[in-house]
Short mmCIF file of C-alpha atoms and ligand atoms in Angstrom, two decimals:
data_model
loop_
_atom_site.label_atom_id
_atom_site.label_comp_id
_atom_site.label_asym_id
_atom_site.label_seq_id
_atom_site.Cartn_x
_atom_site.Cartn_y
_atom_site.Cartn_z
CA UNK A 1 -8.24 -55.68 -27.05
CA UNK A 2 -8.77 -53.54 -30.17
CA UNK A 3 -6.15 -50.73 -30.67
CA UNK A 4 -7.24 -47.89 -32.93
CA UNK A 5 -4.09 -46.27 -34.43
CA UNK A 6 -3.44 -43.21 -36.54
CA UNK A 7 -2.68 -45.61 -39.42
CA UNK A 8 -6.21 -47.12 -39.14
CA UNK A 9 -7.66 -43.63 -39.11
CA UNK A 10 -5.69 -42.57 -42.19
CA UNK A 11 -6.86 -45.70 -44.08
CA UNK A 12 -10.53 -44.97 -43.20
CA UNK A 13 -10.07 -41.39 -44.30
CA UNK A 14 -8.49 -42.36 -47.60
CA UNK A 15 -11.35 -44.73 -48.29
CA UNK A 16 -13.96 -42.09 -47.42
CA UNK A 17 -12.16 -39.46 -49.55
CA UNK A 18 -12.03 -41.88 -52.50
CA UNK A 19 -15.77 -42.51 -52.25
CA UNK A 20 -16.34 -38.76 -51.73
CA UNK A 21 -18.58 -39.41 -48.76
CA UNK A 22 -18.41 -35.77 -47.47
CA UNK A 23 -16.93 -36.99 -44.15
CA UNK A 24 -13.75 -35.07 -44.42
CA UNK A 25 -14.58 -32.51 -41.67
CA UNK A 26 -15.32 -35.37 -39.31
CA UNK A 27 -11.97 -36.98 -40.12
CA UNK A 28 -10.19 -33.65 -39.64
CA UNK A 29 -11.70 -33.56 -36.18
CA UNK A 30 -10.58 -37.12 -35.38
CA UNK A 31 -7.06 -36.54 -36.78
CA UNK A 32 -6.38 -33.28 -34.88
CA UNK A 33 -5.13 -34.86 -31.60
CA UNK A 34 -2.83 -37.24 -33.52
CA UNK A 35 -1.37 -34.41 -35.55
CA UNK A 36 -0.88 -32.24 -32.46
CA UNK A 37 0.90 -35.16 -30.68
CA UNK A 38 3.15 -35.68 -33.73
CA UNK A 39 3.94 -31.93 -33.85
CA UNK A 40 4.86 -31.93 -30.17
CA UNK A 41 7.17 -34.92 -30.75
CA UNK A 42 8.83 -33.16 -33.73
CA UNK A 43 9.12 -30.01 -31.64
CA UNK A 44 10.76 -31.93 -28.78
CA UNK A 45 13.31 -33.44 -31.15
CA UNK A 46 14.04 -30.00 -32.64
CA UNK A 47 14.47 -28.42 -29.21
CA UNK A 48 16.77 -31.22 -28.08
CA UNK A 49 18.85 -30.69 -31.23
CA UNK A 50 19.25 -27.00 -30.29
CA UNK A 51 20.44 -27.98 -26.85
CA UNK A 52 22.99 -30.49 -28.26
CA UNK A 53 24.25 -27.91 -30.74
CA UNK A 54 24.70 -25.31 -28.03
CA UNK A 55 26.45 -27.82 -25.78
CA UNK A 56 28.83 -28.71 -28.59
CA UNK A 57 30.33 -25.22 -28.23
CA UNK A 58 29.87 -24.44 -31.96
CA UNK A 59 28.16 -21.10 -31.37
CA UNK A 60 30.76 -19.58 -29.13
CA UNK A 61 33.61 -18.40 -31.25
CA UNK A 62 33.88 -14.83 -32.59
CA UNK A 63 34.31 -16.15 -36.12
CA UNK A 64 31.12 -18.20 -35.95
CA UNK A 65 28.98 -15.40 -34.55
CA UNK A 66 30.33 -12.92 -37.08
CA UNK A 67 29.63 -15.30 -39.95
CA UNK A 68 26.00 -15.76 -38.83
CA UNK A 69 25.45 -12.04 -38.54
CA UNK A 70 26.83 -11.53 -42.05
CA UNK A 71 24.57 -14.29 -43.35
CA UNK A 72 21.56 -12.59 -41.83
CA UNK A 73 22.54 -9.28 -43.35
CA UNK A 74 23.06 -10.89 -46.79
CA UNK A 75 19.66 -12.58 -46.52
CA UNK A 76 17.91 -9.27 -45.75
CA UNK A 77 19.59 -7.59 -48.71
CA UNK A 78 18.89 -10.52 -51.06
CA UNK A 79 15.20 -10.54 -50.06
CA UNK A 80 14.66 -6.78 -50.11
CA UNK A 81 11.82 -6.95 -52.65
CA UNK A 82 10.19 -9.94 -50.99
CA UNK A 83 10.21 -8.02 -47.70
CA UNK A 84 8.42 -5.06 -49.36
CA UNK A 85 5.84 -7.50 -50.81
CA UNK A 86 5.27 -9.30 -47.52
CA UNK A 87 4.84 -6.06 -45.54
CA UNK A 88 2.47 -4.76 -48.19
CA UNK A 89 0.42 -7.95 -48.05
CA UNK A 90 0.21 -7.91 -44.23
CA UNK A 91 -0.17 -4.19 -43.51
CA UNK A 92 -0.31 -2.41 -46.91
CA UNK A 93 2.97 -0.73 -46.00
CA UNK A 94 4.86 1.26 -48.62
CA UNK A 95 8.47 0.33 -49.50
CA UNK A 96 9.67 3.64 -48.02
CA UNK A 97 7.92 3.09 -44.70
CA UNK A 98 9.10 -0.52 -44.69
CA UNK A 99 12.69 0.63 -45.13
CA UNK A 100 12.55 3.22 -42.30
CA UNK A 101 10.61 1.14 -39.81
CA UNK A 102 11.71 -2.41 -40.65
CA UNK A 103 14.59 -3.23 -43.00
CA UNK A 104 16.78 -0.18 -42.39
CA UNK A 105 16.49 -0.44 -38.59
CA UNK A 106 17.38 -4.14 -38.74
CA UNK A 107 20.43 -3.53 -40.94
CA UNK A 108 21.53 -0.68 -38.64
CA UNK A 109 21.40 -3.06 -35.69
CA UNK A 110 23.37 -5.76 -37.51
CA UNK A 111 26.01 -3.29 -38.76
CA UNK A 112 26.45 -1.78 -35.29
CA UNK A 113 26.72 -5.28 -33.74
CA UNK A 114 29.24 -6.50 -36.32
CA UNK A 115 31.35 -3.37 -35.68
CA UNK A 116 31.46 -3.84 -31.91
CA UNK A 117 31.12 -7.64 -31.49
CA UNK A 118 34.78 -8.39 -30.82
CA UNK A 119 34.97 -5.70 -28.12
CA UNK A 120 31.69 -6.78 -26.49
CA UNK A 121 32.94 -10.38 -26.28
CA UNK A 122 36.05 -9.47 -24.29
CA UNK A 123 36.27 -10.32 -20.60
CA UNK A 124 36.08 -7.12 -18.54
CA UNK A 125 38.57 -6.54 -15.73
CA UNK A 126 36.93 -5.06 -12.62
CA UNK A 127 38.32 -3.99 -9.20
CA UNK A 128 39.25 -6.27 -6.31
CA UNK A 129 38.66 -5.39 -2.66
CA UNK A 130 41.45 -5.09 -0.09
CA UNK A 131 40.59 -8.40 1.62
CA UNK A 132 41.23 -10.32 -1.63
CA UNK A 133 44.37 -8.61 -2.91
CA UNK A 134 46.51 -9.55 -4.80
CA UNK A 135 43.71 -11.41 -6.65
CA UNK A 136 42.33 -9.93 -9.87
CA UNK A 137 38.68 -10.01 -10.94
CA UNK A 138 36.94 -10.42 -14.28
CA UNK A 139 33.50 -10.63 -15.93
CA UNK A 140 33.45 -13.27 -18.63
CA UNK A 141 30.59 -12.79 -21.14
CA UNK A 142 29.02 -16.14 -21.95
CA UNK A 143 25.94 -17.13 -23.98
CA UNK A 144 22.80 -18.18 -22.12
CA UNK A 145 21.95 -21.29 -24.16
CA UNK A 146 18.74 -21.88 -26.09
CA UNK A 147 16.47 -18.87 -26.15
CA UNK A 148 12.90 -18.26 -27.34
CA UNK A 149 12.02 -15.03 -29.14
CA UNK A 150 8.36 -14.19 -29.69
CA UNK A 151 7.23 -11.29 -31.92
CA UNK A 152 4.02 -9.32 -32.55
CA UNK A 153 2.39 -8.48 -35.91
CA UNK A 154 2.74 -4.71 -36.03
CA UNK A 155 6.41 -4.53 -37.12
CA UNK A 156 6.64 -8.23 -37.84
CA UNK A 157 10.15 -8.24 -39.23
CA UNK A 158 12.36 -6.01 -37.04
CA UNK A 159 10.56 -6.62 -33.72
CA UNK A 160 11.32 -10.30 -34.18
CA UNK A 161 14.78 -10.13 -35.77
CA UNK A 162 16.43 -7.28 -33.82
CA UNK A 163 16.41 -9.47 -30.69
CA UNK A 164 17.62 -12.34 -32.89
CA UNK A 165 20.66 -10.22 -33.79
CA UNK A 166 21.47 -9.85 -30.09
CA UNK A 167 20.93 -13.56 -29.44
CA UNK A 168 23.22 -14.63 -32.31
CA UNK A 169 25.85 -12.08 -31.36
CA UNK A 170 25.83 -13.41 -27.81
CA UNK A 171 26.34 -17.00 -29.07
CA UNK A 172 22.94 -18.58 -28.41
CA UNK A 173 20.68 -21.05 -30.24
CA UNK A 174 17.31 -19.55 -31.04
CA UNK A 175 13.71 -20.57 -31.47
CA UNK A 176 11.85 -17.81 -33.31
CA UNK A 177 8.05 -17.45 -33.05
CA UNK A 178 6.56 -14.88 -35.50
CA UNK A 179 3.02 -13.61 -35.12
CA UNK A 180 0.39 -15.62 -36.96
CA UNK A 181 -1.41 -12.33 -37.75
CA UNK A 182 1.23 -11.19 -40.24
CA UNK A 183 1.37 -14.45 -42.22
CA UNK A 184 3.20 -13.20 -45.33
CA UNK A 185 6.10 -11.85 -43.23
CA UNK A 186 6.09 -14.90 -41.01
CA UNK A 187 6.45 -17.22 -44.01
CA UNK A 188 9.23 -15.09 -45.46
CA UNK A 189 11.08 -15.01 -42.14
CA UNK A 190 10.94 -18.80 -41.94
CA UNK A 191 12.38 -19.02 -45.45
CA UNK A 192 15.17 -16.52 -44.69
CA UNK A 193 16.11 -18.24 -41.42
CA UNK A 194 16.10 -21.74 -42.88
CA UNK A 195 18.19 -20.61 -45.87
CA UNK A 196 20.75 -18.79 -43.70
CA UNK A 197 21.32 -20.96 -40.63
CA UNK A 198 21.74 -24.63 -39.72
CA UNK A 199 18.40 -25.78 -38.18
CA UNK A 200 20.15 -26.62 -34.89
CA UNK A 201 21.16 -22.96 -34.56
CA UNK A 202 17.89 -21.23 -35.35
CA UNK A 203 14.39 -22.45 -36.22
CA UNK A 204 11.08 -20.78 -36.77
CA UNK A 205 7.98 -22.16 -35.07
CA UNK A 206 4.75 -21.05 -36.78
CA UNK A 207 1.16 -21.28 -35.58
CA UNK A 208 -1.32 -20.07 -33.04
CA UNK A 209 0.77 -18.59 -30.21
CA UNK A 210 -1.78 -19.65 -27.57
CA UNK A 211 -1.18 -23.31 -28.51
CA UNK A 212 2.43 -23.43 -29.74
CA UNK A 213 4.11 -21.34 -27.06
CA UNK A 214 2.74 -23.02 -23.87
CA UNK A 215 3.40 -26.42 -25.47
CA UNK A 216 7.07 -25.45 -26.01
CA UNK A 217 7.68 -23.76 -22.67
CA UNK A 218 5.99 -26.61 -20.80
CA UNK A 219 8.13 -29.30 -22.41
CA UNK A 220 11.53 -27.61 -22.67
CA UNK A 221 13.47 -25.35 -20.38
CA UNK A 222 14.55 -22.31 -22.34
CA UNK A 223 17.41 -20.23 -20.94
CA UNK A 224 15.62 -16.96 -21.70
CA UNK A 225 12.30 -15.90 -23.21
CA UNK A 226 12.19 -12.60 -25.07
CA UNK A 227 8.61 -11.53 -25.72
CA UNK A 228 7.19 -8.49 -27.52
CA UNK A 229 3.41 -8.05 -27.48
CA UNK A 230 0.38 -7.19 -25.40
CA UNK A 231 0.24 -6.93 -21.59
CA UNK A 232 -2.23 -9.81 -21.01
CA UNK A 233 -0.20 -12.29 -23.09
CA UNK A 234 2.99 -10.95 -21.52
CA UNK A 235 1.60 -11.90 -18.09
CA UNK A 236 0.76 -15.40 -19.34
CA UNK A 237 4.29 -15.84 -20.73
CA UNK A 238 5.79 -14.63 -17.43
CA UNK A 239 3.73 -17.23 -15.52
CA UNK A 240 4.75 -20.04 -17.91
CA UNK A 241 8.41 -19.09 -17.62
CA UNK A 242 8.29 -18.68 -13.82
CA UNK A 243 7.55 -22.37 -13.28
CA UNK A 244 11.12 -23.20 -14.32
CA UNK A 245 12.70 -19.91 -13.21
CA UNK A 246 13.32 -18.94 -16.82
CA UNK A 247 14.33 -15.27 -17.06
CA UNK A 248 12.23 -13.08 -19.34
CA UNK A 249 12.41 -9.85 -21.21
CA UNK A 250 8.90 -8.44 -21.71
CA UNK A 251 8.45 -5.65 -24.24
CA UNK A 252 4.82 -4.68 -23.70
CA UNK A 253 2.37 -1.92 -24.59
CA UNK A 254 0.44 0.75 -22.75
CA UNK A 255 -1.07 4.16 -23.21
CA UNK A 256 1.60 6.66 -24.23
CA UNK A 257 0.73 10.26 -23.32
CA UNK A 258 1.80 13.26 -25.37
CA UNK A 259 1.92 16.67 -23.70
CA UNK A 260 2.01 19.97 -25.61
CA UNK A 261 2.85 23.01 -23.50
CA UNK A 262 1.79 26.45 -24.65
CA UNK A 263 5.46 27.50 -25.25
CA UNK A 264 6.00 24.65 -27.74
CA UNK A 265 6.82 25.20 -31.42
CA UNK A 266 3.35 24.20 -32.53
CA UNK A 267 4.12 23.79 -36.20
CA UNK A 268 6.91 21.33 -35.51
CA UNK A 269 4.89 19.60 -32.79
CA UNK A 270 1.95 19.07 -35.15
CA UNK A 271 4.08 17.46 -37.84
CA UNK A 272 5.93 15.21 -35.39
CA UNK A 273 2.78 14.13 -33.52
CA UNK A 274 0.95 13.42 -36.79
CA UNK A 275 3.65 11.20 -38.21
CA UNK A 276 4.16 9.37 -34.92
CA UNK A 277 0.43 8.80 -34.41
CA UNK A 278 -0.59 7.77 -37.93
CA UNK A 279 2.45 5.86 -39.26
CA UNK A 280 1.52 2.16 -39.51
CA UNK A 281 -2.09 3.43 -39.05
CA UNK A 282 -1.27 4.05 -35.38
CA UNK A 283 -0.48 0.39 -34.74
CA UNK A 284 2.75 1.23 -32.94
CA UNK A 285 3.63 0.63 -29.28
CA UNK A 286 5.42 4.02 -29.31
CA UNK A 287 2.58 6.01 -30.95
CA UNK A 288 1.19 8.84 -28.82
CA UNK A 289 -1.94 7.19 -27.52
CA UNK A 290 -3.62 10.46 -26.47
CA UNK A 291 -2.86 14.12 -26.48
CA UNK A 292 -2.93 16.56 -23.54
CA UNK A 293 -2.54 20.09 -24.84
CA UNK A 294 -2.45 23.39 -22.99
CA UNK A 295 -5.91 24.93 -23.29
CA UNK A 296 -4.56 28.20 -24.79
CA UNK A 297 -3.07 26.50 -27.83
CA UNK A 298 -5.49 23.65 -28.43
CA UNK A 299 -7.33 25.29 -31.36
CA UNK A 300 -4.15 26.22 -33.19
CA UNK A 301 -2.50 22.83 -32.65
CA UNK A 302 -5.54 20.92 -33.90
CA UNK A 303 -5.67 23.05 -37.09
CA UNK A 304 -1.96 22.33 -37.71
CA UNK A 305 -2.42 18.56 -37.09
CA UNK A 306 -5.33 18.49 -39.55
CA UNK A 307 -3.15 20.27 -42.13
CA UNK A 308 -0.33 17.78 -41.55
CA UNK A 309 -2.69 14.81 -41.99
CA UNK A 310 -3.84 16.18 -45.39
CA UNK A 311 -0.23 16.93 -46.38
CA UNK A 312 1.00 13.45 -45.44
CA UNK A 313 -1.91 11.25 -46.57
CA UNK A 314 -4.06 13.51 -48.83
CA UNK A 315 -7.69 14.47 -48.25
CA UNK A 316 -8.72 10.87 -48.90
CA UNK A 317 -6.12 8.68 -47.13
CA UNK A 318 -8.00 5.53 -48.35
CA UNK A 319 -6.44 6.25 -51.75
CA UNK A 320 -3.04 7.22 -50.41
CA UNK A 321 -0.38 4.69 -51.27
CA UNK A 322 1.39 5.58 -48.02
CA UNK A 323 -1.28 4.80 -45.43
CA UNK A 324 -1.49 1.37 -43.79
CA UNK A 325 -4.50 -0.84 -43.20
CA UNK A 326 -5.73 -2.27 -39.86
CA UNK A 327 -4.34 -5.73 -39.33
CA UNK A 328 -7.65 -7.69 -39.14
CA UNK A 329 -11.42 -7.45 -38.62
CA UNK A 330 -11.19 -8.06 -34.87
CA UNK A 331 -8.89 -5.07 -34.34
CA UNK A 332 -10.93 -3.02 -36.85
CA UNK A 333 -14.19 -3.59 -34.95
CA UNK A 334 -12.49 -2.66 -31.64
CA UNK A 335 -11.17 0.59 -33.13
CA UNK A 336 -14.50 1.51 -34.67
CA UNK A 337 -16.14 1.09 -31.28
CA UNK A 338 -13.92 3.95 -29.98
CA UNK A 339 -15.30 6.43 -32.56
CA UNK A 340 -18.58 6.85 -30.68
CA UNK A 341 -16.80 7.60 -27.35
CA UNK A 342 -16.12 11.25 -28.13
CA UNK A 343 -16.77 13.98 -30.68
CA UNK A 344 -15.00 13.44 -33.99
CA UNK A 345 -13.36 16.73 -34.93
CA UNK A 346 -11.47 15.28 -37.86
CA UNK A 347 -11.63 12.06 -39.87
CA UNK A 348 -13.92 9.22 -38.78
CA UNK A 349 -14.40 7.55 -42.20
CA UNK A 350 -13.80 3.80 -42.45
CA UNK A 351 -14.31 0.77 -44.65
CA UNK A 352 -14.43 -2.68 -43.14
CA UNK A 353 -13.82 -4.50 -46.42
CA UNK A 354 -10.47 -2.78 -46.99
CA UNK A 355 -9.75 -2.49 -43.21
CA UNK A 356 -9.30 1.25 -43.60
CA UNK A 357 -9.76 3.75 -40.79
CA UNK A 358 -9.06 7.40 -41.46
CA UNK A 359 -6.71 9.37 -39.15
CA UNK A 360 -9.22 10.58 -36.59
CA UNK A 361 -9.11 13.24 -33.87
CA UNK A 362 -11.51 12.65 -31.00
CA UNK A 363 -12.48 15.52 -28.69
CA UNK A 364 -14.71 15.65 -25.59
CA UNK A 365 -13.79 12.12 -24.54
CA UNK A 366 -15.10 11.02 -21.15
CA UNK A 367 -11.98 9.94 -19.20
CA UNK A 368 -13.73 6.71 -18.06
CA UNK A 369 -14.54 5.62 -21.62
CA UNK A 370 -12.85 2.41 -22.85
CA UNK A 371 -10.85 4.46 -25.33
CA UNK A 372 -9.08 5.95 -22.32
CA UNK A 373 -8.60 2.72 -20.35
CA UNK A 374 -7.44 0.40 -23.22
CA UNK A 375 -4.37 0.81 -25.41
CA UNK A 376 -5.81 2.27 -28.64
CA UNK A 377 -3.21 0.88 -31.06
CA UNK A 378 -4.85 2.49 -34.08
CA UNK A 379 -5.36 5.86 -35.86
CA UNK A 380 -7.65 7.45 -33.24
CA UNK A 381 -6.26 10.33 -31.16
CA UNK A 382 -8.24 11.46 -28.10
CA UNK A 383 -7.53 15.06 -27.07
CA UNK A 384 -7.59 16.53 -23.57
CA UNK A 385 -6.56 19.95 -22.30
CA UNK A 386 -4.86 21.21 -19.18
CA UNK A 387 -4.07 24.54 -17.52
CA UNK A 388 -2.08 23.37 -14.51
CA UNK A 389 0.50 20.63 -14.83
CA UNK A 390 -1.21 18.59 -12.09
CA UNK A 391 -4.40 18.26 -14.21
CA UNK A 392 -2.37 16.53 -16.96
CA UNK A 393 -0.55 14.35 -14.45
CA UNK A 394 -3.91 13.23 -12.99
CA UNK A 395 -4.99 12.05 -16.47
CA UNK A 396 -1.69 10.18 -16.98
CA UNK A 397 -1.96 8.52 -13.58
CA UNK A 398 -5.15 6.73 -14.66
CA UNK A 399 -2.88 4.54 -16.86
CA UNK A 400 0.47 4.58 -15.03
CA UNK A 401 3.83 3.39 -16.30
CA UNK A 402 3.44 4.14 -20.00
CA UNK A 403 5.97 2.55 -22.35
CA UNK A 404 6.68 5.97 -23.88
CA UNK A 405 6.12 9.61 -22.96
CA UNK A 406 6.39 12.71 -25.07
CA UNK A 407 6.51 16.39 -24.14
CA UNK A 408 6.68 19.38 -26.46
CA UNK A 409 7.94 22.53 -24.76
CA UNK A 410 10.57 25.24 -25.34
CA UNK A 411 11.43 25.43 -21.64
CA UNK A 412 14.27 23.28 -20.30
CA UNK A 413 12.85 23.72 -16.79
CA UNK A 414 9.55 22.18 -17.90
CA UNK A 415 11.35 19.36 -19.75
CA UNK A 416 13.14 18.43 -16.60
CA UNK A 417 9.99 18.63 -14.49
CA UNK A 418 8.03 16.37 -16.86
CA UNK A 419 10.79 13.81 -17.08
CA UNK A 420 11.00 13.71 -13.29
CA UNK A 421 7.26 13.58 -12.60
CA UNK A 422 6.09 10.90 -15.05
CA UNK A 423 7.21 7.27 -14.63
CA UNK A 424 7.79 5.96 -18.17
CA UNK A 425 10.00 3.53 -20.09
CA UNK A 426 11.42 5.76 -22.86
CA UNK A 427 10.45 8.97 -24.58
CA UNK A 428 11.26 12.20 -26.35
CA UNK A 429 11.36 15.90 -25.78
CA UNK A 430 9.96 17.82 -28.76
CA UNK A 431 9.65 14.64 -30.74
CA UNK A 432 7.72 11.37 -30.70
CA UNK A 433 8.42 7.74 -31.51
CA UNK A 434 11.86 8.27 -33.08
CA UNK A 435 13.67 7.28 -29.85
CA UNK A 436 12.99 3.73 -30.94
CA UNK A 437 15.23 4.14 -33.97
CA UNK A 438 18.30 5.22 -31.94
CA UNK A 439 20.17 2.02 -31.09
CA UNK A 440 22.33 3.88 -28.56
CA UNK A 441 19.23 4.26 -26.34
CA UNK A 442 18.06 1.12 -24.54
CA UNK A 443 14.43 0.44 -25.42
CA UNK A 444 12.03 -1.02 -22.84
CA UNK A 445 9.18 -0.30 -20.48
CA UNK A 446 8.65 0.00 -16.77
CA UNK A 447 6.05 -1.64 -14.51
CA UNK A 448 3.04 -2.67 -16.62
CA UNK A 449 4.82 -1.71 -19.86
CA UNK A 450 7.57 -4.30 -19.54
CA UNK A 451 10.65 -5.84 -17.99
CA UNK A 452 14.15 -5.25 -19.42
CA UNK A 453 15.35 -3.40 -22.45
CA UNK A 454 17.29 -4.02 -25.67
CA UNK A 455 18.79 -2.44 -28.83
CA UNK A 456 22.49 -2.07 -29.64
CA UNK A 457 24.82 -3.22 -26.89
CA UNK A 458 21.80 -3.88 -24.60
CA UNK A 459 20.60 -6.60 -27.01
CA UNK A 460 23.91 -8.40 -26.63
CA UNK A 461 23.68 -8.00 -22.83
CA UNK A 462 20.16 -9.43 -22.66
CA UNK A 463 21.37 -12.74 -24.08
CA UNK A 464 24.66 -12.83 -22.20
CA UNK A 465 25.49 -13.98 -18.71
CA UNK A 466 28.61 -12.41 -17.17
CA UNK A 467 30.49 -15.05 -15.22
CA UNK A 468 32.10 -13.22 -12.29
CA UNK A 469 35.53 -14.76 -11.69
CA UNK A 470 38.30 -13.96 -9.19
CA UNK A 471 41.81 -15.24 -9.95
CA UNK A 472 44.12 -15.64 -6.94
CA UNK A 473 47.86 -16.26 -7.20
CA UNK A 474 49.42 -18.97 -5.07
CA UNK A 475 52.46 -16.98 -3.93
CA UNK A 476 50.57 -15.01 -1.26
CA UNK A 477 48.45 -17.01 1.24
CA UNK A 478 48.26 -15.09 4.56
CA UNK A 479 47.15 -16.94 7.74
CA UNK A 480 44.55 -14.27 8.58
CA UNK A 481 42.00 -16.01 6.33
CA UNK A 482 42.29 -19.36 8.05
CA UNK A 483 41.14 -20.67 11.43
CA UNK A 484 41.77 -20.38 14.29
CA UNK A 485 40.35 -16.85 14.00
CA UNK A 486 40.81 -15.96 17.67
CA UNK A 487 42.79 -12.73 18.11
CA UNK A 488 42.44 -11.61 14.51
CA UNK A 489 39.39 -9.37 14.94
CA UNK A 490 41.32 -6.06 14.75
CA UNK A 491 43.09 -7.10 11.54
CA UNK A 492 39.87 -8.43 10.00
CA UNK A 493 38.20 -5.07 10.78
CA UNK A 494 41.04 -3.32 8.99
CA UNK A 495 40.71 -5.42 5.81
CA UNK A 496 36.90 -5.74 5.68
CA UNK A 497 34.73 -2.68 6.33
P1 NAD B 501 -0.06 -10.48 -28.82
O1 NAD B 501 0.35 -10.46 -27.40
O2 NAD B 501 -1.42 -10.80 -29.18
O3 NAD B 501 0.88 -11.47 -29.66
C1 NAD B 501 2.28 -11.46 -29.59
C2 NAD B 501 2.82 -12.85 -29.75
O4 NAD B 501 2.35 -13.68 -28.68
C3 NAD B 501 2.44 -13.53 -31.05
O5 NAD B 501 3.55 -14.18 -31.61
C4 NAD B 501 1.40 -14.54 -30.63
O6 NAD B 501 1.42 -15.71 -31.43
C5 NAD B 501 1.76 -14.84 -29.20
N1 NAD B 501 0.61 -15.22 -28.39
C6 NAD B 501 -0.68 -14.79 -28.51
N2 NAD B 501 -1.43 -15.31 -27.56
C7 NAD B 501 -0.65 -16.13 -26.79
C8 NAD B 501 -0.85 -16.87 -25.62
N3 NAD B 501 -2.05 -16.99 -25.02
N4 NAD B 501 0.19 -17.52 -25.10
C9 NAD B 501 1.40 -17.42 -25.63
N5 NAD B 501 1.68 -16.68 -26.74
C10 NAD B 501 0.65 -16.03 -27.32
O7 NAD B 501 0.40 -9.01 -29.32
P2 NAD B 501 0.11 -8.37 -30.73
O8 NAD B 501 -1.34 -8.14 -30.85
O9 NAD B 501 0.80 -9.14 -31.78
O10 NAD B 501 0.86 -6.96 -30.59
C11 NAD B 501 0.26 -5.81 -30.09
C12 NAD B 501 0.72 -5.48 -28.68
O11 NAD B 501 2.12 -5.56 -28.62
C13 NAD B 501 0.35 -4.08 -28.27
O12 NAD B 501 -0.04 -4.11 -26.92
C14 NAD B 501 1.65 -3.30 -28.40
O13 NAD B 501 1.76 -2.15 -27.59
C15 NAD B 501 2.65 -4.35 -28.04
N6 NAD B 501 3.94 -4.03 -28.63
C16 NAD B 501 4.97 -3.71 -27.83
C17 NAD B 501 6.19 -3.38 -28.38
C18 NAD B 501 7.39 -3.03 -27.54
O14 NAD B 501 8.46 -3.00 -28.08
N7 NAD B 501 7.24 -2.75 -26.26
C19 NAD B 501 6.36 -3.38 -29.75
C20 NAD B 501 5.25 -3.73 -30.54
C21 NAD B 501 4.06 -4.08 -29.99
#
């Protein structure tokens, strides 16, 4: 029987390359399954090494966790300029915006975690019921094991590494999967992680998520999957994880409504909405997706938003050093398709070559248009009006469970009403998007916009299991708990009710 091996194939290829036969594409095609199989084998070895390292107990001590957090912090500070360069290459982000939305946030998370780590790691004493006295009861925080963290491209550094901070702090081993659509940042993250940590503690897996991630989850049981990204891929990850009962955190997207009541401070509202909508060229999960403004103040608010756009990005944002590009042609084409689904009342210019789309205000949008059923995730802001609160709620209900919700109003009664009536993950009153930057607030969605939350102490909790333990002394061992039970009902009713 003739066995055709990868070695035979490589020899044929070398011969063909030497003779320059032009068959290299054909050999690429033949080699692909061999290379994929080898990658899977390497991956399996790597994942098994993580498991052994975790089982060795190395990651558990306070001193070890602290040291890793400090190494990560050092790495971020040492690579500050490279981070600016990578974010500029991927999204044309300015150093200032990179600091506020990426590096600074990440450092804040690390500093906060370092400050509180010792306290978070302590066992917590909880109460004990009458039936079990004089036992005492405790929650012992313990790491989950080997966890997978998957990030998106829009804030490719912090959305990937803030969960990593929680996972390290909680004593886990970590597989990190950056988005392939922000390649400069992904490459830099791989370099930073491999320089800072032993490979058994943390590794970066690069590549097409649709191929790499199912291959990993199908061959190795992770102890948790933390995913940030779109709803459809989130559902696919949930299904992959469910097969082995792997718990997940899903940080997803959605359509985030922004309400402006007629009693709002319109000048402040316009500035805050503008920055939250057009920072990162609107490619933010917490950007206001669409605006619902009280009819009486629509004209004034739109004029103020237009003024803010010019003030922030100039009259030609294409030349502004502070305005980001769209991530790729696919997303660009999708966003451009929205421009014809309403009346452009401001902006609308674009350039496919430079992936530029101007901040754009879209009026007279038909509520059934795709721009109002898909997450926009770009610098296009549809505008609706309302007179009665119910009209605005009916619009919101078309896309229920937004990740974020914003309301601008001077009335505390209205604030309370809006917060009660809309089901959302997180939000702001008289502000937009900045809630993400407050690590004291858990960040996460509800329903379609996600499962679980993180940031600050919550990040530590996500990657921690609390072992519930009751300790019972030997000196007290009453007969009531032992058979025969006959005749003890009255006493049992006294102790357990
Ligand atoms: P995405 O879902 O396309 O990709 C995210 C990650 O999943 C990437 O690492 C990618 O490699 C991987 N992936 C892609 N296809 C996969 C598949 N079939 N199977 C397994 N993994 C796969 O998301 P994106 O386009 O990078 O990010 C945009 C979306 O993320 C938006 O919907 C946005 O609202 C959401 N988002 C949410 C948050 C949040 O914190 N809730 C933050 C940022 C972005």
